[in-house]
């Protein structure tokens, strides 16, 4: 979790605690305490609705990142299958296919991964994928064993294409919509604001409640913010699967 974000949350929590004491001086506790029953009923309804929405968003961004991470291994598994198939082909097709898989992997790591943080993809990677697909598609198996390996390679190419398109789409379209961000922030402000309307005999207890609420809501919003885009930020998905695949492809060649 980013240090700056946590520090900001702690400062806001401390400020909310201090504000409890300020409000107590401006509005007497007795006046606020008289409305506790009505406020408690309304606050319970608003709090439950906001908690459900916030929890759904947190789970959603977490699942998106997890799926993006798993998809990188699906893509590299297909690459390794194609690289192994290249070893069974005679020269020059075998050498060409092995070189293409290595270049594709290096291009994704060096060129495309930084671009995905900007919600873009690399055109050269698409070109290399097209060349890989064409090289496999134009192979002509002679024996039943060759045909079996060819069928596996065709399936791997299809898997590679699907995983690549999913990865690029996740990088380009993932993220919480602006309207939903507005709902989350307004909901946070409303829920936190209600705390200052209640009247409690113990100001210390009231301050602890305010501190805990701001801390909890702030941490949840920070999680949403950090996982908003799976391929950017300090908690982004790294190209670990592609680095491992590159080492294996070089060992296969």
Tab-separated table of C-alpha atoms in Angstrom:
chain	number	residue	atom	x	y	z
A	1	UNK	CA	0.000	0.000	0.000
A	2	UNK	CA	1.478	3.403	-0.972
A	3	UNK	CA	2.923	5.310	1.974
A	4	UNK	CA	1.619	8.705	0.828
A	5	UNK	CA	-1.933	7.404	0.591
A	6	UNK	CA	-1.803	5.916	4.066
A	7	UNK	CA	-0.336	9.102	5.513
A	8	UNK	CA	-3.093	11.141	3.881
A	9	UNK	CA	-5.723	8.840	5.369
A	10	UNK	CA	-4.174	9.138	8.834
A	11	UNK	CA	-4.139	12.943	8.558
A	12	UNK	CA	-7.799	12.990	7.479
A	13	UNK	CA	-8.711	10.630	10.338
A	14	UNK	CA	-6.939	12.882	12.847
A	15	UNK	CA	-8.659	15.934	11.370
A	16	UNK	CA	-12.048	14.240	11.728
A	17	UNK	CA	-11.272	13.489	15.362
A	18	UNK	CA	-10.336	17.123	15.994
A	19	UNK	CA	-13.504	18.267	14.237
A	20	UNK	CA	-15.591	16.288	16.729
A	21	UNK	CA	-14.303	18.540	19.519
A	22	UNK	CA	-14.861	21.671	17.430
A	23	UNK	CA	-18.476	20.713	16.694
A	24	UNK	CA	-19.040	19.961	20.376
A	25	UNK	CA	-18.080	23.549	21.224
A	26	UNK	CA	-20.283	25.057	18.514
A	27	UNK	CA	-23.357	22.836	18.933
A	28	UNK	CA	-24.070	21.576	22.476
A	29	UNK	CA	-24.243	17.813	22.915
A	30	UNK	CA	-27.743	18.057	24.378
A	31	UNK	CA	-29.146	19.558	21.177
A	32	UNK	CA	-27.574	16.861	18.999
A	33	UNK	CA	-28.416	14.038	21.391
A	34	UNK	CA	-32.139	14.794	21.089
A	35	UNK	CA	-32.071	13.666	17.462
A	36	UNK	CA	-29.954	10.532	17.891
A	37	UNK	CA	-32.833	8.081	17.362
A	38	UNK	CA	-33.965	9.575	14.048
A	39	UNK	CA	-30.416	10.126	12.820
A	40	UNK	CA	-29.470	6.583	13.792
A	41	UNK	CA	-32.290	5.104	11.685
A	42	UNK	CA	-31.424	7.204	8.618
A	43	UNK	CA	-27.683	6.630	9.050
A	44	UNK	CA	-28.165	2.865	9.265
A	45	UNK	CA	-29.947	2.843	5.905
A	46	UNK	CA	-27.386	5.066	4.193
A	47	UNK	CA	-24.457	3.217	5.752
A	48	UNK	CA	-25.652	-0.202	4.610
A	49	UNK	CA	-26.251	0.971	1.042
A	50	UNK	CA	-22.827	2.618	0.853
A	51	UNK	CA	-21.076	-0.371	2.421
A	52	UNK	CA	-22.601	-2.726	-0.139
A	53	UNK	CA	-21.665	-0.496	-3.085
A	54	UNK	CA	-18.126	0.069	-1.800
A	55	UNK	CA	-17.606	-3.645	-1.128
A	56	UNK	CA	-18.797	-4.536	-4.638
A	57	UNK	CA	-16.367	-2.055	-6.185
A	58	UNK	CA	-13.445	-3.309	-4.080
A	59	UNK	CA	-14.173	-6.915	-5.027
A	60	UNK	CA	-14.573	-5.895	-8.666
A	61	UNK	CA	-11.215	-4.138	-8.998
A	62	UNK	CA	-9.476	-6.936	-7.082
A	63	UNK	CA	-10.983	-9.574	-9.387
A	64	UNK	CA	-9.984	-7.570	-12.449
A	65	UNK	CA	-6.374	-7.425	-11.313
A	66	UNK	CA	-6.341	-11.122	-10.408
A	67	UNK	CA	-7.757	-12.066	-13.791
A	68	UNK	CA	-5.211	-9.865	-15.551
A	69	UNK	CA	-2.406	-11.557	-13.627
A	70	UNK	CA	-3.674	-15.061	-14.409
A	71	UNK	CA	-4.179	-14.154	-18.055
A	72	UNK	CA	-0.473	-13.348	-18.473
A	73	UNK	CA	0.330	-16.969	-17.630
A	74	UNK	CA	-2.325	-18.212	-20.037
A	75	UNK	CA	-0.701	-16.156	-22.800
A	76	UNK	CA	2.836	-17.297	-22.008
A	77	UNK	CA	1.783	-20.943	-21.732
A	78	UNK	CA	0.499	-20.680	-25.295
A	79	UNK	CA	3.774	-19.059	-26.362
A	80	UNK	CA	5.771	-21.935	-24.900
A	81	UNK	CA	3.573	-24.465	-26.688
A	82	UNK	CA	4.288	-22.692	-29.974
A	83	UNK	CA	8.003	-22.506	-29.225
A	84	UNK	CA	8.084	-26.242	-28.553
A	85	UNK	CA	6.204	-26.848	-31.808
A	86	UNK	CA	8.835	-24.792	-33.635
A	87	UNK	CA	11.471	-27.294	-32.569
A	88	UNK	CA	9.638	-30.038	-34.468
A	89	UNK	CA	9.615	-28.102	-37.735
A	90	UNK	CA	12.413	-28.371	-40.285
A	91	UNK	CA	14.592	-25.382	-41.079
A	92	UNK	CA	13.970	-22.592	-41.851
A	93	UNK	CA	10.372	-22.667	-40.498
A	94	UNK	CA	11.421	-24.006	-37.107
A	95	UNK	CA	14.096	-21.361	-36.612
A	96	UNK	CA	11.742	-18.657	-37.818
A	97	UNK	CA	8.981	-19.657	-35.402
A	98	UNK	CA	11.405	-19.867	-32.489
A	99	UNK	CA	12.776	-16.430	-33.303
A	100	UNK	CA	9.291	-14.960	-33.610
A	101	UNK	CA	8.177	-16.234	-30.195
A	102	UNK	CA	11.317	-14.809	-28.587
A	103	UNK	CA	10.935	-11.430	-30.305
A	104	UNK	CA	7.253	-11.284	-29.408
A	105	UNK	CA	8.011	-11.944	-25.741
A	106	UNK	CA	10.779	-9.327	-25.634
A	107	UNK	CA	8.562	-6.782	-27.382
A	108	UNK	CA	5.773	-7.308	-24.845
A	109	UNK	CA	8.179	-6.894	-21.929
A	110	UNK	CA	10.243	-3.965	-23.218
A	111	UNK	CA	7.821	-2.012	-25.399
A	112	UNK	CA	4.229	-2.959	-24.702
A	113	UNK	CA	4.192	-3.251	-20.911
A	114	UNK	CA	5.053	0.422	-20.285
A	115	UNK	CA	2.416	1.427	-22.846
A	116	UNK	CA	-0.274	-0.616	-21.120
A	117	UNK	CA	0.163	1.605	-18.088
A	118	UNK	CA	-1.037	4.384	-20.403
A	119	UNK	CA	-3.930	2.190	-21.658
A	120	UNK	CA	-2.240	1.580	-25.016
A	121	UNK	CA	-0.680	-1.362	-26.840
A	122	UNK	CA	2.331	-1.794	-29.127
A	123	UNK	CA	1.717	-2.192	-32.857
A	124	UNK	CA	4.946	-4.232	-33.365
A	125	UNK	CA	3.623	-6.848	-30.938
A	126	UNK	CA	0.502	-7.238	-33.066
A	127	UNK	CA	2.679	-7.618	-36.157
A	128	UNK	CA	4.744	-10.349	-34.513
A	129	UNK	CA	1.623	-12.156	-33.357
A	130	UNK	CA	0.291	-12.088	-36.928
A	131	UNK	CA	3.564	-13.535	-38.219
A	132	UNK	CA	3.438	-16.297	-35.590
A	133	UNK	CA	-0.092	-17.187	-36.600
A	134	UNK	CA	0.725	-17.214	-40.312
A	135	UNK	CA	3.831	-19.338	-39.794
A	136	UNK	CA	1.861	-21.964	-37.890
A	137	UNK	CA	-1.106	-21.857	-40.254
A	138	UNK	CA	1.038	-22.417	-43.341
A	139	UNK	CA	2.804	-25.482	-41.930
A	140	UNK	CA	2.037	-28.716	-43.807
A	141	UNK	CA	2.085	-31.830	-41.602
A	142	UNK	CA	3.154	-35.022	-43.392
A	143	UNK	CA	2.549	-37.748	-40.825
A	144	UNK	CA	-0.094	-38.473	-38.221
A	145	UNK	CA	2.361	-37.425	-35.505
A	146	UNK	CA	2.992	-34.155	-37.308
A	147	UNK	CA	-0.761	-33.630	-37.630
A	148	UNK	CA	-1.262	-34.157	-33.895
A	149	UNK	CA	1.451	-31.619	-33.066
A	150	UNK	CA	0.018	-29.232	-35.663
A	151	UNK	CA	-3.442	-29.413	-34.078
A	152	UNK	CA	-1.941	-28.572	-30.662
A	153	UNK	CA	-0.049	-25.650	-32.200
A	154	UNK	CA	-3.208	-24.298	-33.849
A	155	UNK	CA	-5.003	-24.432	-30.519
A	156	UNK	CA	-2.062	-22.661	-28.862
A	157	UNK	CA	-2.158	-19.892	-31.474
A	158	UNK	CA	-5.877	-19.401	-30.857
A	159	UNK	CA	-5.234	-19.304	-27.102
A	160	UNK	CA	-2.401	-16.821	-27.585
A	161	UNK	CA	-4.635	-14.532	-29.629
A	162	UNK	CA	-7.501	-14.703	-27.145
A	163	UNK	CA	-5.235	-14.044	-24.154
A	164	UNK	CA	-3.484	-11.181	-25.914
A	165	UNK	CA	-6.743	-9.499	-26.877
A	166	UNK	CA	-8.035	-9.907	-23.339
A	167	UNK	CA	-4.845	-8.392	-21.889
A	168	UNK	CA	-4.940	-5.416	-24.241
A	169	UNK	CA	-8.642	-4.907	-23.576
A	170	UNK	CA	-8.101	-5.031	-19.813
A	171	UNK	CA	-5.389	-2.399	-20.101
A	172	UNK	CA	-7.557	-0.131	-22.271
A	173	UNK	CA	-10.968	-0.422	-20.617
A	174	UNK	CA	-10.406	-1.416	-16.987
A	175	UNK	CA	-11.024	1.144	-14.284
A	176	UNK	CA	-13.865	2.503	-12.206
A	177	UNK	CA	-16.079	4.878	-14.248
A	178	UNK	CA	-16.051	8.544	-13.279
A	179	UNK	CA	-19.741	8.446	-12.313
A	180	UNK	CA	-19.104	5.592	-9.897
A	181	UNK	CA	-16.119	7.441	-8.425
A	182	UNK	CA	-18.428	10.402	-7.816
A	183	UNK	CA	-20.919	8.123	-6.056
A	184	UNK	CA	-18.170	6.649	-3.858
A	185	UNK	CA	-16.774	10.046	-2.854
A	186	UNK	CA	-20.168	11.627	-2.210
A	187	UNK	CA	-21.230	8.571	-0.239
A	188	UNK	CA	-18.062	8.768	1.847
A	189	UNK	CA	-18.661	12.444	2.586
A	190	UNK	CA	-22.279	11.804	3.600
A	191	UNK	CA	-21.425	8.868	5.861
A	192	UNK	CA	-18.598	10.714	7.563
A	193	UNK	CA	-20.669	13.878	7.886
A	194	UNK	CA	-23.395	12.013	9.775
A	195	UNK	CA	-20.940	11.184	12.557
A	196	UNK	CA	-20.732	14.844	13.608
A	197	UNK	CA	-24.524	15.112	13.919
A	198	UNK	CA	-24.756	12.599	16.753
A	199	UNK	CA	-24.512	13.601	20.384
A	200	UNK	CA	-22.387	11.369	22.637
A	201	UNK	CA	-21.670	11.907	26.316
A	202	UNK	CA	-18.029	10.968	25.865
A	203	UNK	CA	-16.180	13.176	23.401
A	204	UNK	CA	-13.258	10.789	23.450
A	205	UNK	CA	-15.472	7.900	22.365
A	206	UNK	CA	-17.020	10.142	19.710
A	207	UNK	CA	-13.565	11.032	18.428
A	208	UNK	CA	-12.557	7.371	18.259
A	209	UNK	CA	-15.690	6.584	16.237
A	210	UNK	CA	-14.918	9.390	13.783
A	211	UNK	CA	-11.288	8.311	13.503
A	212	UNK	CA	-12.215	4.661	12.889
A	213	UNK	CA	-14.852	5.492	10.279
A	214	UNK	CA	-12.608	7.822	8.257
A	215	UNK	CA	-9.750	5.325	8.481
A	216	UNK	CA	-11.901	2.425	7.279
A	217	UNK	CA	-13.552	4.289	4.414
A	218	UNK	CA	-10.241	5.876	3.415
A	219	UNK	CA	-8.411	2.555	3.234
A	220	UNK	CA	-11.174	1.018	1.131
A	221	UNK	CA	-11.125	3.948	-1.294
A	222	UNK	CA	-7.334	3.740	-1.460
A	223	UNK	CA	-7.589	0.060	-2.397
A	224	UNK	CA	-10.003	0.940	-5.186
A	225	UNK	CA	-7.691	3.702	-6.405
A	226	UNK	CA	-4.548	1.565	-6.403
A	227	UNK	CA	-6.216	-1.390	-8.147
A	228	UNK	CA	-8.190	0.831	-10.519
A	229	UNK	CA	-5.962	0.003	-13.507
A	230	UNK	CA	-4.288	-3.434	-13.380
A	231	UNK	CA	-1.234	-2.401	-15.410
A	232	UNK	CA	-0.337	0.893	-13.747
A	233	UNK	CA	0.546	2.141	-10.293
A	234	UNK	CA	2.771	0.641	-7.589
A	235	UNK	CA	0.567	-2.482	-7.314
A	236	UNK	CA	0.355	-3.143	-11.053
A	237	UNK	CA	0.607	-6.547	-12.691
A	238	UNK	CA	4.236	-7.141	-13.637
A	239	UNK	CA	5.424	-9.043	-16.753
A	240	UNK	CA	6.815	-11.820	-14.567
A	241	UNK	CA	5.195	-14.548	-16.641
A	242	UNK	CA	6.773	-13.180	-19.822
A	243	UNK	CA	10.220	-12.941	-18.243
A	244	UNK	CA	9.991	-16.571	-17.154
A	245	UNK	CA	8.720	-17.569	-20.595
A	246	UNK	CA	11.587	-15.718	-22.298
A	247	UNK	CA	14.137	-17.683	-20.277
A	248	UNK	CA	12.410	-20.918	-21.214
A	249	UNK	CA	12.110	-20.020	-24.901
A	250	UNK	CA	15.832	-19.263	-25.039
A	251	UNK	CA	16.531	-22.609	-23.380
A	252	UNK	CA	14.337	-24.398	-25.931
A	253	UNK	CA	16.062	-22.792	-28.939
